[in-house]
Structures are given as C-alpha cells and as structure tokens.
Short mmCIF file of C-alpha atoms in Angstrom, two decimals:
data_model
loop_
_atom_site.label_atom_id
_atom_site.label_comp_id
_atom_site.label_asym_id
_atom_site.label_seq_id
_atom_site.Cartn_x
_atom_site.Cartn_y
_atom_site.Cartn_z
CA MET I 4 93.16 124.04 91.32
CA THR I 5 92.62 121.05 93.86
CA GLU I 6 95.61 119.31 93.98
CA THR I 7 95.24 115.44 93.78
CA PRO I 8 96.75 113.34 96.24
CA THR I 9 99.42 112.26 94.04
CA GLN I 10 100.69 115.74 92.99
CA ALA I 11 100.31 116.75 96.71
CA GLY I 12 102.48 113.90 97.79
CA LEU I 13 104.84 114.61 95.03
CA GLN I 14 105.17 118.51 95.86
CA SER I 15 105.57 117.67 99.46
CA GLY I 16 108.70 115.70 99.09
CA GLY I 17 107.45 112.24 98.20
CA TYR I 18 105.71 111.74 101.29
CA GLY I 19 108.94 111.72 103.35
CA LEU I 20 110.48 109.05 101.25
CA ARG I 21 113.83 109.31 99.67
CA ARG I 22 113.47 110.90 96.15
CA ASP I 23 115.61 109.90 93.27
CA ALA I 24 116.86 107.03 95.06
CA LEU I 25 116.37 104.23 92.65
CA SER I 26 118.10 103.50 88.99
CA PRO I 27 115.90 102.10 86.41
CA MET I 28 117.13 98.56 86.93
CA GLU I 29 116.21 98.78 91.01
CA THR I 30 113.04 99.96 90.16
CA LEU I 31 112.57 96.80 87.64
CA ALA I 32 113.94 94.60 90.35
CA GLN I 33 110.96 95.45 92.73
CA SER I 34 108.51 93.88 90.10
CA VAL I 35 110.69 91.09 89.38
CA SER I 36 111.26 90.05 92.85
CA THR I 37 107.78 90.38 93.66
CA ILE I 38 107.11 87.96 91.01
CA ALA I 39 109.66 85.81 92.26
CA PRO I 40 110.51 84.13 88.74
CA THR I 41 112.54 81.10 90.47
CA THR I 42 109.62 80.07 92.33
CA THR I 43 107.37 79.18 89.60
CA PRO I 44 109.36 76.46 87.97
CA ALA I 45 110.02 74.88 91.01
CA ALA I 46 106.58 75.15 92.88
CA THR I 47 103.67 76.80 90.52
CA ILE I 48 104.67 74.98 87.15
CA PRO I 49 104.10 71.41 88.68
CA LEU I 50 100.62 72.72 89.88
CA VAL I 51 99.40 73.84 86.72
CA CYS I 52 100.41 70.77 84.93
CA ALA I 53 98.61 68.50 87.31
CA LEU I 54 95.48 70.29 86.00
CA ALA I 55 96.51 71.05 82.52
CA GLY I 56 98.92 68.50 81.48
CA ASN I 57 100.33 69.00 77.89
CA GLY I 58 98.23 72.19 77.83
CA THR I 59 100.74 73.97 80.55
CA TRP I 60 102.59 75.71 78.14
CA LEU I 61 99.43 77.17 76.44
CA ALA I 62 98.21 78.10 80.08
CA TYR I 63 101.12 80.33 80.24
CA VAL I 64 100.87 81.56 76.82
CA LEU I 65 97.34 82.76 77.70
CA ALA I 66 97.95 83.98 81.29
CA THR I 67 101.08 85.90 79.50
CA ALA I 68 98.67 87.64 77.16
CA ALA I 69 95.90 88.52 79.70
CA ILE I 70 98.85 89.86 82.06
CA LEU I 71 100.11 92.07 79.24
CA LEU I 72 96.99 93.55 78.67
CA VAL I 73 96.65 94.57 81.78
CA ALA I 74 99.97 95.78 81.89
CA SER I 75 99.47 98.24 78.95
CA CYS I 76 96.33 99.57 81.21
CA ILE I 77 98.87 100.17 84.20
CA SER I 78 101.66 101.29 82.08
CA ARG I 79 99.26 104.15 80.71
CA PHE I 80 98.87 105.29 84.25
CA ALA I 81 102.12 105.14 85.26
CA ARG I 82 103.24 107.56 82.52
CA TYR I 83 100.89 110.54 83.92
CA SER I 84 101.03 109.70 87.59
CA SER I 85 103.78 108.38 90.51
CA SER I 86 103.08 107.70 93.88
CA PRO I 87 103.54 105.13 96.58
CA GLY I 88 100.00 104.09 96.62
CA SER I 89 100.44 102.76 93.05
CA LEU I 90 96.85 101.11 91.63
CA TYR I 91 95.37 102.10 94.69
CA THR I 92 96.19 105.84 93.29
CA TYR I 93 95.15 105.11 89.99
CA ALA I 94 91.40 103.30 90.81
CA SER I 95 91.00 106.25 93.34
CA MET I 96 91.70 109.35 90.93
CA ILE I 97 88.81 108.34 88.66
CA LEU I 98 86.28 105.88 90.52
CA PRO I 99 83.98 106.81 93.27
CA PRO I 100 85.55 106.66 96.50
CA SER I 101 83.88 103.41 97.70
CA LEU I 102 85.54 101.53 94.57
CA GLY I 103 89.00 103.42 95.41
CA ALA I 104 88.72 102.18 98.76
CA THR I 105 87.92 98.71 97.54
CA ALA I 106 90.99 98.84 95.57
CA ALA I 107 93.07 99.96 98.34
CA TRP I 108 92.27 97.08 100.74
CA SER I 109 92.55 94.31 98.00
CA LEU I 110 95.70 95.59 96.92
CA LEU I 111 96.93 95.92 100.43
CA LEU I 112 95.79 92.18 101.13
CA ALA I 113 97.51 90.98 97.93
CA TYR I 114 100.90 92.07 98.76
CA ILE I 115 100.75 90.96 102.45
CA ALA I 116 99.30 87.44 101.57
CA THR I 117 101.66 87.08 98.80
CA GLY I 118 104.38 87.79 101.46
CA SER I 119 102.78 85.15 103.48
CA SER I 120 102.97 82.90 100.48
CA VAL I 121 106.63 83.20 99.89
CA ILE I 122 107.30 82.84 103.51
CA GLY I 123 105.48 79.51 103.55
CA GLY I 124 107.85 78.61 101.03
CA PHE I 125 110.91 79.57 102.62
CA TYR I 126 110.34 77.61 105.33
CA HIS I 127 109.55 74.44 103.24
CA TYR I 128 112.86 74.88 101.10
CA ALA I 129 114.83 75.69 103.97
CA ASN I 130 113.89 72.43 105.78
CA LEU I 131 114.47 70.47 102.27
CA LEU I 132 117.94 71.49 102.57
CA LEU I 133 118.32 71.32 105.97
CA HIS I 134 117.14 67.69 105.91
CA ASP I 135 119.54 67.00 102.68
CA ALA I 136 122.41 68.19 104.62
CA THR I 137 121.93 67.32 108.33
CA GLY I 138 119.00 64.59 108.39
CA ARG I 139 116.96 67.10 110.29
CA VAL I 140 114.59 70.15 110.22
CA ALA I 141 113.76 73.22 112.06
CA SER I 142 111.01 74.83 113.46
CA GLY I 143 108.59 76.13 110.71
CA VAL I 144 107.45 79.01 112.69
CA PHE I 145 111.09 79.69 113.85
CA LEU I 146 112.11 80.12 110.15
CA ALA I 147 109.18 82.01 109.08
CA LEU I 148 110.09 84.78 111.97
CA LEU I 149 113.48 84.61 111.03
CA VAL I 150 113.15 85.91 107.16
CA THR I 151 110.33 88.35 108.05
CA ALA I 152 112.50 89.53 110.73
CA ILE I 153 115.44 90.27 108.41
CA SER I 154 113.45 91.51 105.41
CA ILE I 155 111.82 94.19 107.82
CA ALA I 156 115.47 95.19 109.13
CA ILE I 157 116.50 95.42 105.49
CA ALA I 158 113.26 97.25 104.31
CA TRP I 159 113.48 99.51 107.16
CA ARG I 160 117.30 100.54 106.77
CA ASP I 161 117.09 101.40 103.06
CA VAL I 162 115.13 100.90 99.87
CA LYS I 163 118.05 101.17 97.59
CA ILE I 164 120.32 98.24 99.48
CA SER I 165 116.94 96.36 99.43
CA ALA I 166 116.26 97.00 95.74
CA ARG I 167 120.15 96.21 94.75
CA LEU I 168 119.85 92.98 96.89
CA MET I 169 116.61 91.59 95.14
CA LEU I 170 118.19 92.34 91.81
CA TRP I 171 121.23 90.09 92.25
CA ILE I 172 119.05 87.51 94.24
CA GLU I 173 116.55 86.98 91.11
CA ALA I 174 119.48 87.46 88.16
CA VAL I 175 121.38 84.25 89.73
CA SER I 176 118.76 82.10 90.41
CA VAL I 177 116.87 82.63 87.12
CA THR I 178 120.40 82.11 85.43
CA LEU I 179 120.85 78.63 86.71
CA ILE I 180 117.24 77.81 85.70
CA MET I 181 117.80 78.86 82.29
CA THR I 182 121.01 77.08 82.28
CA VAL I 183 119.05 73.78 83.11
CA VAL I 184 116.42 74.65 80.68
CA VAL I 185 118.73 75.12 77.59
CA LEU I 186 121.07 71.91 78.43
CA VAL I 187 117.76 70.10 78.14
CA LEU I 188 116.56 71.35 75.08
CA VAL I 189 119.94 70.57 73.57
CA ARG I 190 120.18 67.20 74.78
CA HIS I 191 116.56 66.65 73.33
CA GLY I 192 117.51 67.97 69.95
CA LEU I 193 116.22 70.29 67.33
CA HIS I 194 112.83 68.62 66.98
CA LEU I 195 109.56 70.01 68.65
CA ASP I 196 107.73 67.94 71.31
CA TRP I 197 104.26 67.25 69.15
CA THR I 198 102.59 65.33 72.15
CA GLN I 199 102.51 68.66 73.88
CA LEU I 200 101.94 70.82 70.80
CA ARG I 201 98.82 68.72 69.62
CA LEU I 202 97.67 69.18 73.58
CA HIS I 203 97.48 65.56 73.65
CA GLY I 204 95.05 64.71 76.71
CA MET I 205 94.07 68.11 77.53
CA THR I 206 90.63 68.92 78.79
CA GLY I 207 89.13 72.31 78.76
CA SER I 208 88.24 72.28 82.57
CA GLY I 209 91.55 71.57 83.29
CA LEU I 210 93.17 74.25 81.05
CA ARG I 211 90.78 76.74 82.53
CA LEU I 212 91.88 75.72 86.39
CA GLY I 213 95.37 75.81 84.96
CA LEU I 214 94.95 79.00 83.61
CA VAL I 215 94.03 80.66 87.13
CA LEU I 216 97.34 79.10 88.82
CA ALA I 217 99.29 80.37 85.87
CA LEU I 218 98.15 83.81 86.66
CA PHE I 219 99.47 83.49 90.18
CA SER I 220 102.90 83.20 88.67
CA PHE I 221 102.61 86.52 87.44
CA VAL I 222 100.99 88.66 90.45
CA GLY I 223 103.17 91.58 91.70
CA PHE I 224 104.51 92.53 88.35
CA GLU I 225 103.11 95.99 88.72
CA SER I 226 104.86 96.49 92.29
CA ALA I 227 107.28 98.83 90.84
CA THR I 228 104.53 101.21 90.67
CA THR I 229 104.80 101.40 94.77
CA LEU I 230 107.91 103.09 94.01
CA GLY I 231 106.71 106.42 92.69
CA ALA I 232 108.18 108.51 94.92
CA GLU I 233 111.63 107.09 95.22
CA ALA I 234 112.24 105.95 91.43
CA ARG I 235 114.48 108.48 88.87
CA ASN I 236 112.47 109.92 86.35
CA PRO I 237 109.32 107.49 87.44
CA LEU I 238 106.90 108.50 84.78
CA LYS I 239 109.08 106.83 82.06
CA THR I 240 111.11 104.06 84.30
CA ILE I 241 107.97 102.73 86.12
CA PRO I 242 105.73 102.24 82.78
CA ARG I 243 108.96 100.49 81.39
CA ALA I 244 109.56 98.13 84.27
CA VAL I 245 105.83 97.18 84.67
CA ILE I 246 105.75 95.94 80.64
CA GLN I 247 109.41 94.75 80.87
CA SER I 248 108.58 92.56 84.21
CA ALA I 249 105.56 90.97 82.49
CA LEU I 250 107.25 90.18 79.41
CA LEU I 251 110.14 89.06 80.83
CA ALA I 252 108.38 86.54 83.32
CA GLY I 253 106.22 85.35 80.55
CA ALA I 254 109.06 84.12 78.52
CA ILE I 255 110.67 82.33 81.17
CA PHE I 256 107.67 80.72 82.25
CA ILE I 257 106.26 79.46 79.02
CA LEU I 258 109.81 77.89 78.09
CA CYS I 259 110.12 76.53 81.65
CA ALA I 260 106.75 75.39 81.36
CA TYR I 261 107.53 73.31 77.75
CA THR I 262 110.65 72.07 79.08
CA GLU I 263 109.69 70.73 82.32
CA VAL I 264 106.84 68.72 80.60
CA LEU I 265 109.27 67.35 78.19
CA GLY I 266 111.94 66.80 80.49
CA LEU I 267 110.31 64.56 83.22
CA ARG I 268 108.33 62.82 80.35
CA THR I 269 112.02 61.74 79.07
CA VAL I 270 112.61 60.01 82.36
CA GLY I 271 108.96 58.66 82.82
CA GLN I 272 108.01 61.10 85.59
CA ASP I 273 104.85 63.08 85.82
CA LEU I 274 105.71 66.70 86.51
CA GLY I 275 102.21 67.06 88.04
CA LYS I 276 103.24 64.57 90.70
CA SER I 277 107.08 65.66 91.23
CA GLU I 278 108.13 67.06 94.62
CA ALA I 279 111.57 68.46 93.14
CA PRO I 280 111.28 69.04 89.39
CA MET I 281 114.40 70.98 88.78
CA ARG I 282 116.38 68.38 90.38
CA VAL I 283 115.05 65.99 87.92
CA LEU I 284 115.33 68.50 85.06
CA ALA I 285 119.20 69.15 85.92
CA SER I 286 119.95 65.28 86.16
CA VAL I 287 118.30 65.35 82.32
CA GLY I 288 120.40 68.07 81.32
CA GLY I 289 123.59 66.09 82.76
CA VAL I 290 124.22 68.78 85.34
CA PRO I 291 122.78 67.27 88.60
CA VAL I 292 124.56 69.51 90.78
CA LEU I 293 122.63 72.65 89.63
CA GLY I 294 119.70 71.12 90.98
CA LEU I 295 120.76 71.78 94.30
CA LEU I 296 121.75 75.03 93.34
CA ILE I 297 118.58 75.75 91.99
CA ASP I 298 116.78 74.78 95.25
CA ILE I 299 119.32 76.83 97.16
CA GLY I 300 118.31 79.74 94.63
CA VAL I 301 114.78 79.14 95.08
CA LEU I 302 115.03 79.55 99.09
CA VAL I 303 116.65 82.65 98.27
CA SER I 304 114.10 83.63 95.76
CA MET I 305 111.44 83.12 98.34
CA PHE I 306 113.53 85.58 100.56
CA ALA I 307 113.53 88.29 98.12
CA GLY I 308 109.81 88.00 97.58
CA THR I 309 109.24 88.36 101.03
CA LEU I 310 111.71 91.65 101.35
CA ALA I 311 109.67 92.70 98.02
CA CYS I 312 106.11 92.02 99.37
CA ILE I 313 106.61 94.11 102.40
CA THR I 314 108.44 96.98 100.84
CA ALA I 315 105.47 97.47 98.35
CA ALA I 316 102.80 96.59 101.12
CA ALA I 317 104.61 99.09 103.33
CA ARG I 318 104.12 102.20 100.84
CA VAL I 319 100.35 101.13 99.82
CA LEU I 320 99.64 101.22 103.68
CA MET I 321 101.47 104.64 104.17
CA LEU I 322 99.36 106.30 101.34
CA MET I 323 96.05 104.77 102.70
CA SER I 324 97.02 106.36 106.05
CA HIS I 325 97.55 109.88 104.23
CA ASN I 326 93.90 109.40 102.91
CA GLY I 327 92.44 108.47 105.88
CA LEU I 328 91.91 104.66 105.13
CA ALA I 329 94.67 103.79 107.92
CA HIS I 330 95.39 105.12 111.37
CA GLY I 331 97.20 108.37 110.70
CA SER I 332 100.50 106.83 112.49
CA LEU I 333 101.35 104.68 109.98
CA ARG I 334 102.18 107.81 107.36
CA ALA I 335 105.40 108.35 109.36
CA THR I 336 108.90 108.02 107.75
CA HIS I 337 111.74 107.45 109.60
CA ALA I 338 113.89 110.89 109.85
CA ARG I 339 117.53 109.40 108.65
CA HIS I 340 116.36 106.33 106.59
CA GLU I 341 113.51 107.77 104.89
CA THR I 342 111.30 104.85 104.84
CA PRO I 343 107.67 103.96 106.18
CA GLY I 344 109.17 102.34 109.28
CA ARG I 345 105.96 101.84 111.17
CA ALA I 346 103.99 100.85 107.92
CA ILE I 347 106.91 98.44 107.47
CA MET I 348 106.68 96.70 110.76
CA VAL I 349 102.64 96.47 110.36
CA THR I 350 102.96 94.83 107.26
CA GLY I 351 105.85 92.56 108.00
CA ILE I 352 103.84 91.27 111.44
CA ALA I 353 100.68 90.77 109.14
CA ALA I 354 102.46 88.55 106.64
CA VAL I 355 104.12 86.30 108.95
CA ALA I 356 101.09 85.98 111.55
CA PRO I 357 98.95 83.73 109.69
CA VAL I 358 102.28 81.83 108.57
CA ALA I 359 103.24 81.14 112.10
CA VAL I 360 99.67 79.99 113.21
CA LEU I 361 99.40 77.60 110.48
CA ALA I 362 102.94 76.24 110.91
CA ALA I 363 102.61 75.54 114.33
CA ARG I 364 99.24 73.60 113.37
CA GLY I 365 101.47 71.58 111.55
CA ALA I 366 100.74 72.90 107.77
CA SER I 367 103.16 72.26 105.40
CA GLY I 368 104.94 75.06 103.59
CA LEU I 369 103.99 74.25 100.44
CA ASP I 370 100.34 74.13 101.67
CA VAL I 371 100.79 77.58 103.13
CA TYR I 372 102.20 78.69 99.79
CA GLY I 373 99.36 77.52 97.71
CA TRP I 374 96.33 78.54 100.46
CA MET I 375 98.13 82.09 100.81
CA GLY I 376 99.00 82.57 97.17
CA SER I 377 95.41 81.78 96.08
CA LEU I 378 94.18 84.38 98.76
CA ALA I 379 96.50 87.10 97.24
CA THR I 380 95.12 86.27 93.70
CA TYR I 381 91.47 87.55 94.88
CA GLY I 382 92.91 90.86 95.84
CA PHE I 383 95.13 91.40 92.48
CA ILE I 384 92.44 90.20 90.15
CA VAL I 385 89.73 92.69 91.73
CA THR I 386 92.42 95.57 91.69
CA TYR I 387 93.70 94.89 88.19
CA ALA I 388 89.71 95.12 87.05
CA LEU I 389 89.01 98.32 88.72
CA VAL I 390 92.50 99.73 87.29
CA CYS I 391 91.31 98.52 83.67
CA VAL I 392 87.91 100.25 84.04
CA ALA I 393 89.37 103.59 85.28
CA LEU I 394 91.54 103.78 82.24
CA PRO I 395 89.45 105.47 79.59
CA ARG I 396 88.08 108.17 81.82
CA TYR I 397 91.81 108.81 82.82
CA LEU I 398 92.87 109.04 79.31
CA ARG I 399 90.12 111.77 78.54
CA ASP I 400 91.22 113.47 81.51
CA HIS I 401 94.70 113.84 80.25
CA ALA I 402 93.70 114.54 76.67
CA ALA I 403 95.31 111.03 75.42
CA TYR I 404 92.36 109.12 74.73
CA ARG I 405 92.01 107.80 71.13
CA PRO I 406 89.35 106.32 69.08
CA GLY I 407 89.55 102.39 70.30
CA ALA I 408 91.38 103.13 73.39
CA GLN I 409 88.73 101.27 75.12
CA ILE I 410 89.20 98.06 73.59
CA ILE I 411 92.48 96.96 75.44
CA PRO I 412 90.73 98.18 78.83
CA TRP I 413 87.67 96.12 78.60
CA LEU I 414 89.60 92.99 77.22
CA ALA I 415 91.76 93.20 80.19
CA PHE I 416 89.00 93.60 82.30
CA ALA I 417 86.91 90.59 80.54
CA ALA I 418 90.25 88.50 81.30
CA MET I 419 90.26 89.56 85.04
CA LEU I 420 86.40 88.64 85.26
CA LEU I 421 87.10 85.22 83.62
CA ALA I 422 90.07 84.42 85.84
CA LEU I 423 87.49 85.36 89.05
CA PHE I 424 85.10 83.08 87.62
CA GLY I 425 87.61 80.27 87.47
CA ASN I 426 88.74 80.39 90.90
CA LEU I 427 84.99 80.61 92.28
CA TYR I 428 83.67 77.60 89.80
CA PRO I 429 83.66 75.02 90.41
CA VAL I 430 84.18 75.62 94.39
CA PRO I 431 87.27 74.42 95.03
CA GLU I 432 87.56 71.40 97.71
CA GLY I 433 89.00 71.86 101.38
CA PRO I 434 90.81 75.17 102.36
CA TYR I 435 90.62 76.61 99.09
CA GLY I 436 86.73 76.60 99.04
CA LYS I 437 87.18 79.03 102.17
CA LEU I 438 89.37 81.54 100.60
CA PRO I 439 86.36 83.48 98.77
CA PHE I 440 84.55 84.12 101.99
CA ILE I 441 88.02 85.06 103.66
CA TYR I 442 88.48 87.81 101.26
CA LEU I 443 85.02 88.94 101.45
CA ALA I 444 85.15 89.06 104.97
CA TYR I 445 88.41 91.04 104.87
CA LEU I 446 87.03 93.45 102.51
CA CYS I 447 83.94 94.10 104.48
CA ALA I 448 85.94 94.99 107.45
CA GLY I 449 87.98 97.46 105.53
CA MET I 450 84.85 99.11 103.79
CA LEU I 451 83.09 99.30 107.19
CA TRP I 452 86.32 101.16 108.32
CA PHE I 453 86.07 103.39 105.13
CA PHE I 454 82.23 104.30 105.52
CA LEU I 455 82.97 104.99 109.55
CA GLN I 456 85.89 107.46 108.71
CA ARG I 457 83.23 109.23 105.93
CA ARG I 458 80.84 109.52 108.39
CA ARG I 459 82.96 111.07 111.08
CA GLU I 460 84.14 113.63 108.40
CA GLU I 461 80.86 114.51 107.20
CA ALA I 462 79.50 115.16 110.70
CA PRO I 463 78.99 118.64 111.72
CA PRO I 464 81.36 119.70 114.38
CA THR I 465 79.46 119.33 117.84
CA GLU I 466 79.01 122.70 119.85
CA SER I 467 81.02 123.42 122.41
#
C-alpha cells in the first residue's frame, strides 16, 4: 500500500519532532494563543462596533456559528489524521495537487501574516505603556525585532516550554478581562440592554462588514492541528482542542461585545471611537487599576500570539519542505531540541520583516495590526474553504460517511465564500484595497514554484 505523507511521517518518528511531548491542555494552548483572545476585546471589538454598532454582539454570534461549522469539519479530519502540516495535509490528501499546494501556501501566509499583525499590536501597546510610565516611547522597529527574537528563541528551544508559557499568559489575561466584564454586568443590574438586542440603528451593510472583522478574531483556532506529531494521543486531543478553542473564544467574544457596548454607553462614550476601551470599562466596573493590568495583559498576549504563530508556521513550512513545496533544507530538525530550527528562523524573519519596514516608515502599531490581520484573513478563509470541500470524500475513504454528511461542509464552505465576498466588495479604501492583490501575487509566486518543481520531477533523466 502506498503511504500517505501523514502515515509515512508518523512512522518515521514524527518528522524528527519530539513525540508525545504535549498534554491535552498544552495542545489546547496552541490554538488559544494563536487566537490571542485578550486582543479582541481591546483592539478588534471596537473596530467591529464602528461598523455594526448595536449589532456588534450579533456579528460575533454569526461569526461563532460560522467558525463552529468549520471547526466541525476540521475536527472530523483530525480524528483520522495527525501531522505537522495541519489543514494543508487534510486538503492535499483529497484535492488535486494544485489545490493542495494552494492550501499550503495560503495557510503559511495566514500564520506568518497573523504573526506580523500581533507584532504590530505588541509595539503599539508597549509604547502605550512606556509613555504612561515614562512619557517616552521606544522605536517600533526595535520592539518588533525584540519580541520576534525572544519568540524565535523559545520556539527553537522547546515546544513544551512554549506551550506552557502560552497557556499561562492567556489564562491570566482572560481572567482579568472577564472579571471586569462581570463587574460591569453586576453594576448594570438584572435587566437586558434592549437598545442592543433590538439592533437599534444597525444597518445590513454594517453588519456584513463587521462580521468579516469578527471572523478575524477567531483565525488560528485550528493551529493545534500543527502539533500532530508532538501531541499525546493526537487523534483525540487535537479534535477536542479545535472545538474547545472555537467554543471558548466565541463565548468570550460575544459576552465582551455586549458588555463593552453597554459599558461605554453608560458613560456617554462610543466604543467604535475608543482608543482604550478596557480602561474605560474597568472604571465603569469600579476597578480602574484592572484597566492598566489588562493593557499589560494585552501586551503579553501579543507576545504569546507571536510565539504561537511562529510555532505553527514553522511546522507547516517544514512539511511543505518534506513534500517538495519549499527548499529541502527546511525539513531539518534540531538534534537536541527536536524542533524545526531552520523553519522557525525563516518564518520568524518573514513575520517581522514587513512590520519593521512599516514601522520604519512611521506606520502605527494598530495600523499594522489591521493591515496584516486582514491579509492573513484571506489565507485562512481560502484554506478553510478548501478543507470543507475535501471533507465528504475524505469520510467516504474512511468508511465514515453518513447520509447528510455533506450538509455541514457545504454550509461551512458557503459561509467562507460569503466572508471572502465581504472582504472584496465593496472594495475597501486605502491600503486595505491593495491587500487582495498582495495575496494573489504571493499565491501566484507560490504556485509558480509548485509547477516548476512538478516539471522538474516529471522531466525524463538526461543521458550521460
């Protein structure tokens, strides 16, 4: 029988990665940290509110439903296959090679661009805190290089240390945010905010555009699948991590969206225009000191997101190298640490390079966060859609197909198409309007490499 890449990789010792290194909680930490749930209440929900207004909570309800559809598809794959290539592996096992390559290059860009996004967020919040403490700010380029260098060092040293650190960082940060949210709701009393629930002033176009931004809050929820060669009992722990991270993030985001709109309205402020919403919310809850602590938590969460994205991207790049989609040297793993050192270095540099250039040109950290995050969304949406399309045939091949099994995959596929359309029309203004062309240029370059490699492999050997 011909071995699939996944089977061959596992039988050869997990591609040189450390086997059975991660517990179920540490596997879950990878997905949670890539989502970086602390950043959404502080940075993304205000952007959604600026578009959807009182429909912000509804945008997150719809985004959660769409992501759970996709999570259901991914978890079905993860019950039968574990590999460091994650969604790329799932798509390439079923779809034609060209679509498998599309998924690989899209997923790699998605993780790297998300890393760039949170690096931008890191230097924004670092300078915000530095200015409050000293009245001065540091170079954005220096801060971007610093957080990336530390992340590369940790990801290179030990995936177990990396996962544990990410777990504790996010746990503390989310706890602070939920404490403020609960205090605000308690002070509001046991009655509902009917202005929000009746969607007063919300427009259909605002909800559609807000939904696209709400989806960005979730991207990376599937990144636990990149630990398929390192998680204990991966065929059980990874599917659970995918579903759990989507459910956990959705519940937090919906509650935060509702509470932030409510809390800022009580003091006459517009959430869509607030630059420090969690500080205002902490004051409304009667614990202003937590506002500062949450901003510190957001800063640390941005660091955790950088670490998680480099960890995930490196493993995708390593498997791409094994399958001929990237240079062969990138498949190497460190003899002692059992981590893909070269791939970690490459993905780390790729993540920080555009941020350093933009920061040197004077771009704000929040602008970089928005631009690179939107670019990442294209890669995630395309990859999610391809995985959903591949699922029905995959289930047939594993004798797990049931009547009606196509319903969820096609619903998830339709949701991703609608999200993609929402990104493209109407054409965004300014830098956002250039992002689709940047993604297409990148994808064309990746596919050109793919076709050149295929042509070399199919060429007859030359006679000596």
